[in-house]
């Protein structure tokens, strides 16, 4: 993911940002703010990971369906696991013939 349009911060920039936040919110609110930011980042990463897994699973299911159709296996109403089992069975039968 290219985020080249976002500025990058060095050590001094982070120090200045930290001091501004400290002045605006005070030392007592800092742990609460950090906790909230941590939770927000954690939720964002979790949602991002779940969405990525969903996309990969859908792509994988599409590949299995295409392979089953290429092997003339009926795909209608069958789960991914059923299709995988039928593909393996068909390949094993072909292997035994040789």
Coordinates of N, CA and C in Angstrom, one line a residue:
X1 N 0.9 -1.2 0.0 CA 0.0 0.0 0.0 C 0.9 1.2 0.0
X2 N 0.8 2.1 -1.0 CA 1.6 3.2 -1.1 C 0.9 4.4 -0.5
X3 N 1.6 4.9 0.5 CA 1.1 6.1 1.3 C 2.0 7.3 1.1
X4 N 2.6 7.4 -0.1 CA 3.6 8.4 -0.4 C 3.1 9.8 -0.2
X5 N 1.8 10.0 -0.2 CA 1.2 11.4 -0.1 C 1.2 11.8 1.4
X6 N 1.4 10.9 2.3 CA 1.4 11.2 3.8 C 2.8 11.7 4.2
X7 N 2.8 12.7 5.0 CA 4.2 13.1 5.5 C 4.8 12.1 6.4
X8 N 6.1 12.0 6.4 CA 6.8 11.2 7.4 C 7.4 12.0 8.5
X9 N 7.4 11.5 9.7 CA 7.9 12.3 10.8 C 9.2 11.7 11.4
X10 N 10.1 12.5 11.7 CA 11.3 12.1 12.4 C 11.2 12.3 13.9
X11 N 12.3 12.1 14.6 CA 12.3 12.2 16.1 C 11.8 13.5 16.6
X12 N 12.3 14.6 16.1 CA 12.0 15.9 16.6 C 10.5 16.2 16.3
X13 N 10.0 15.8 15.2 CA 8.6 16.1 14.9 C 7.7 15.4 15.9
X14 N 8.0 14.1 16.2 CA 7.2 13.4 17.1 C 7.3 14.0 18.5
X15 N 8.4 14.5 18.9 CA 8.6 15.2 20.2 C 7.7 16.4 20.3
X16 N 7.7 17.2 19.2 CA 6.9 18.4 19.2 C 5.4 18.0 19.2
X17 N 5.0 17.0 18.5 CA 3.6 16.6 18.5 C 3.2 16.1 19.9
X18 N 4.1 15.3 20.6 CA 3.9 14.9 21.9 C 3.7 16.0 22.9
X19 N 4.6 17.0 22.8 CA 4.5 18.2 23.7 C 3.2 19.0 23.5
X20 N 2.8 19.1 22.2 CA 1.5 19.8 21.9 C 0.3 19.1 22.6
X21 N 0.3 17.7 22.4 CA -0.7 16.9 23.0 C -0.7 17.0 24.5
X22 N 0.5 17.0 25.1 CA 0.6 17.1 26.5 C 0.1 18.5 27.0
X23 N 0.4 19.5 26.3 CA -0.1 20.9 26.7 C -1.7 20.9 26.5
X24 N -2.2 20.4 25.4 CA -3.6 20.5 25.2 C -4.4 19.7 26.2
X25 N -4.0 18.4 26.4 CA -4.8 17.5 27.2 C -4.4 17.3 28.7
X26 N -3.1 17.7 29.0 CA -2.6 17.5 30.3 C -2.1 16.1 30.5
X27 N -1.3 16.0 31.5 CA -0.6 14.7 31.8 C -1.6 13.6 32.3
X28 N -2.6 14.0 33.0 CA -3.6 13.0 33.5 C -4.4 12.4 32.4
X29 N -4.7 13.1 31.3 CA -5.5 12.5 30.2 C -4.6 11.7 29.3
X30 N -3.3 11.8 29.3 CA -2.4 11.2 28.4 C -2.6 9.6 28.3
X31 N -2.6 8.9 29.5 CA -2.8 7.5 29.4 C -4.1 7.1 28.8
X32 N -5.1 7.8 29.2 CA -6.5 7.6 28.6 C -6.5 7.7 27.1
X33 N -5.9 8.8 26.6 CA -5.8 9.0 25.2 C -5.0 7.9 24.5
X34 N -3.9 7.6 25.1 CA -3.0 6.5 24.5 C -3.8 5.2 24.4
X35 N -4.5 4.9 25.5 CA -5.3 3.7 25.6 C -6.4 3.7 24.5
X36 N -7.1 4.8 24.3 CA -8.1 4.9 23.3 C -7.5 4.8 21.9
X37 N -6.3 5.4 21.7 CA -5.7 5.3 20.4 C -5.3 3.8 20.1
X38 N -4.8 3.2 21.1 CA -4.3 1.8 21.0 C -5.5 0.9 20.6
X39 N -6.7 1.1 21.3 CA -7.9 0.3 21.0 C -8.4 0.6 19.6
X40 N -8.3 1.8 19.2 CA -8.7 2.2 17.8 C -7.8 1.5 16.8
X41 N -6.5 1.6 17.0 CA -5.6 0.9 16.0 C -5.8 -0.6 16.0
X42 N -6.0 -1.2 17.2 CA -6.3 -2.6 17.3 C -7.6 -3.0 16.5
X43 N -8.6 -2.3 16.7 CA -9.9 -2.5 16.0 C -9.7 -2.4 14.5
X44 N -9.0 -1.4 14.1 CA -8.8 -1.1 12.7 C -8.0 -2.3 12.0
X45 N -6.9 -2.7 12.7 CA -6.1 -3.9 12.2 C -7.0 -5.1 12.2
X46 N -7.8 -5.4 13.2 CA -8.6 -6.6 13.2 C -9.6 -6.6 12.1
X47 N -10.3 -5.4 11.8 CA -11.2 -5.3 10.7 C -10.5 -5.5 9.4
X48 N -9.3 -4.9 9.3 CA -8.6 -5.0 8.0 C -8.2 -6.5 7.8
X49 N -7.7 -7.2 8.8 CA -7.3 -8.6 8.7 C -8.5 -9.5 8.4
X50 N -9.7 -9.2 9.0 CA -10.9 -10.0 8.7 C -11.3 -9.8 7.3
X51 N -11.2 -8.6 6.8 CA -11.6 -8.3 5.4 C -10.7 -9.0 4.4
X52 N -9.4 -9.0 4.7 CA -8.4 -9.6 3.9 C -8.6 -11.1 3.8
X53 N -8.9 -11.7 5.0 CA -9.2 -13.1 5.0 C -10.4 -13.5 4.2
X54 N -11.4 -12.7 4.3 CA -12.7 -12.9 3.6 C -12.4 -12.9 2.1
X55 N -11.6 -11.9 1.6 CA -11.3 -11.8 0.2 C -10.5 -13.0 -0.3
X56 N -9.5 -13.4 0.5 CA -8.7 -14.5 0.1 C -9.5 -15.8 0.1
X57 N -10.5 -16.0 1.0 CA -11.3 -17.2 1.1 C -12.2 -17.2 -0.2
X58 N -12.8 -16.0 -0.5 CA -13.6 -16.0 -1.7 C -12.8 -16.3 -3.0
X59 N -11.6 -15.8 -3.1 CA -10.8 -16.1 -4.2 C -10.4 -17.5 -4.3
X60 N -10.2 -18.1 -3.1 CA -9.8 -19.6 -3.1 C -11.0 -20.4 -3.5
X61 N -12.2 -20.0 -3.0 CA -13.4 -20.8 -3.4 C -13.7 -20.7 -4.9
X62 N -13.4 -19.5 -5.4 CA -13.6 -19.3 -6.9 C -12.6 -20.3 -7.6
X63 N -11.4 -20.4 -7.2 CA -10.4 -21.3 -7.8 C -10.9 -22.7 -7.8
X64 N -11.4 -23.2 -6.6 CA -11.9 -24.5 -6.5 C -13.1 -24.8 -7.4
X65 N -14.0 -23.8 -7.5 CA -15.2 -24.0 -8.4 C -14.7 -24.0 -9.8
X66 N -13.8 -23.2 -10.2 CA -13.3 -23.2 -11.6 C -12.6 -24.6 -11.9
X67 N -11.8 -25.1 -11.0 CA -11.2 -26.4 -11.2 C -12.2 -27.5 -11.3
X68 N -13.2 -27.5 -10.4 CA -14.2 -28.5 -10.5 C -14.9 -28.5 -11.8
X69 N -15.3 -27.3 -12.3 CA -16.0 -27.2 -13.6 C -15.0 -27.7 -14.7
X70 N -13.8 -27.4 -14.7 CA -12.8 -27.8 -15.7 C -12.7 -29.3 -15.7
X71 N -12.9 -30.0 -14.6 CA -12.9 -31.4 -14.5 C -14.3 -32.1 -14.7
X72 N -15.2 -31.3 -15.1 CA -16.6 -31.7 -15.4 C -17.3 -32.2 -14.1
X73 N -17.0 -31.6 -13.0 CA -17.7 -31.9 -11.8 C -18.8 -30.9 -11.5
X74 N -20.0 -31.4 -11.2 CA -21.1 -30.5 -11.0 C -20.9 -29.7 -9.7
X75 N -21.0 -28.4 -9.7 CA -20.7 -27.6 -8.6 C -22.0 -27.1 -7.9
X76 N -23.1 -27.3 -8.5 CA -24.4 -26.7 -8.0 C -24.7 -27.3 -6.6
X77 N -24.9 -26.4 -5.6 CA -25.4 -26.7 -4.3 C -24.3 -27.4 -3.4
X78 N -23.1 -27.4 -3.9 CA -22.0 -28.1 -3.1 C -21.1 -27.1 -2.4
X79 N -20.7 -27.5 -1.2 CA -19.8 -26.6 -0.5 C -18.4 -26.8 -1.0
X80 N -17.5 -25.9 -0.6 CA -16.1 -25.9 -1.0 C -15.5 -27.2 -0.6
X81 N -15.8 -27.7 0.6 CA -15.2 -29.0 1.1 C -15.6 -30.2 0.2
X82 N -16.9 -30.2 -0.1 CA -17.4 -31.3 -1.0 C -16.7 -31.3 -2.4
X83 N -16.6 -30.1 -2.9 CA -15.9 -30.0 -4.2 C -14.4 -30.4 -4.1
X84 N -13.8 -30.0 -3.1 CA -12.4 -30.4 -2.9 C -12.3 -32.0 -2.8
X85 N -13.2 -32.6 -2.0 CA -13.2 -34.0 -1.9 C -13.4 -34.7 -3.2
X86 N -14.4 -34.2 -4.0 CA -14.7 -34.8 -5.3 C -13.5 -34.6 -6.3
X87 N -12.8 -33.5 -6.2 CA -11.6 -33.3 -7.0 C -10.5 -34.3 -6.7
X88 N -10.3 -34.4 -5.4 CA -9.3 -35.4 -4.9 C -9.6 -36.8 -5.3
X89 N -10.9 -37.2 -5.1 CA -11.3 -38.5 -5.5 C -11.1 -38.8 -7.0
X90 N -11.5 -37.8 -7.8 CA -11.3 -37.9 -9.3 C -9.8 -38.0 -9.7
X91 N -9.0 -37.2 -9.0 CA -7.6 -37.3 -9.3 C -7.0 -38.6 -8.9
X92 N -7.4 -39.1 -7.7 CA -6.9 -40.5 -7.3 C -7.4 -41.6 -8.2
X93 N -8.6 -41.5 -8.8 CA -9.0 -42.5 -9.7 C -8.2 -42.4 -11.0
X94 N -7.9 -41.2 -11.4 CA -7.1 -41.1 -12.6 C -5.7 -41.6 -12.4
X95 N -5.2 -41.4 -11.2 CA -3.8 -41.9 -10.8 C -3.8 -43.4 -10.8
X96 N -4.9 -44.0 -10.3 CA -4.9 -45.5 -10.2 C -5.0 -46.1 -11.6
X97 N -5.6 -45.4 -12.6 CA -5.7 -45.9 -14.0 C -4.3 -46.0 -14.6
X98 N -3.4 -45.2 -14.2 CA -2.1 -45.1 -14.9 C -1.2 -46.2 -14.3

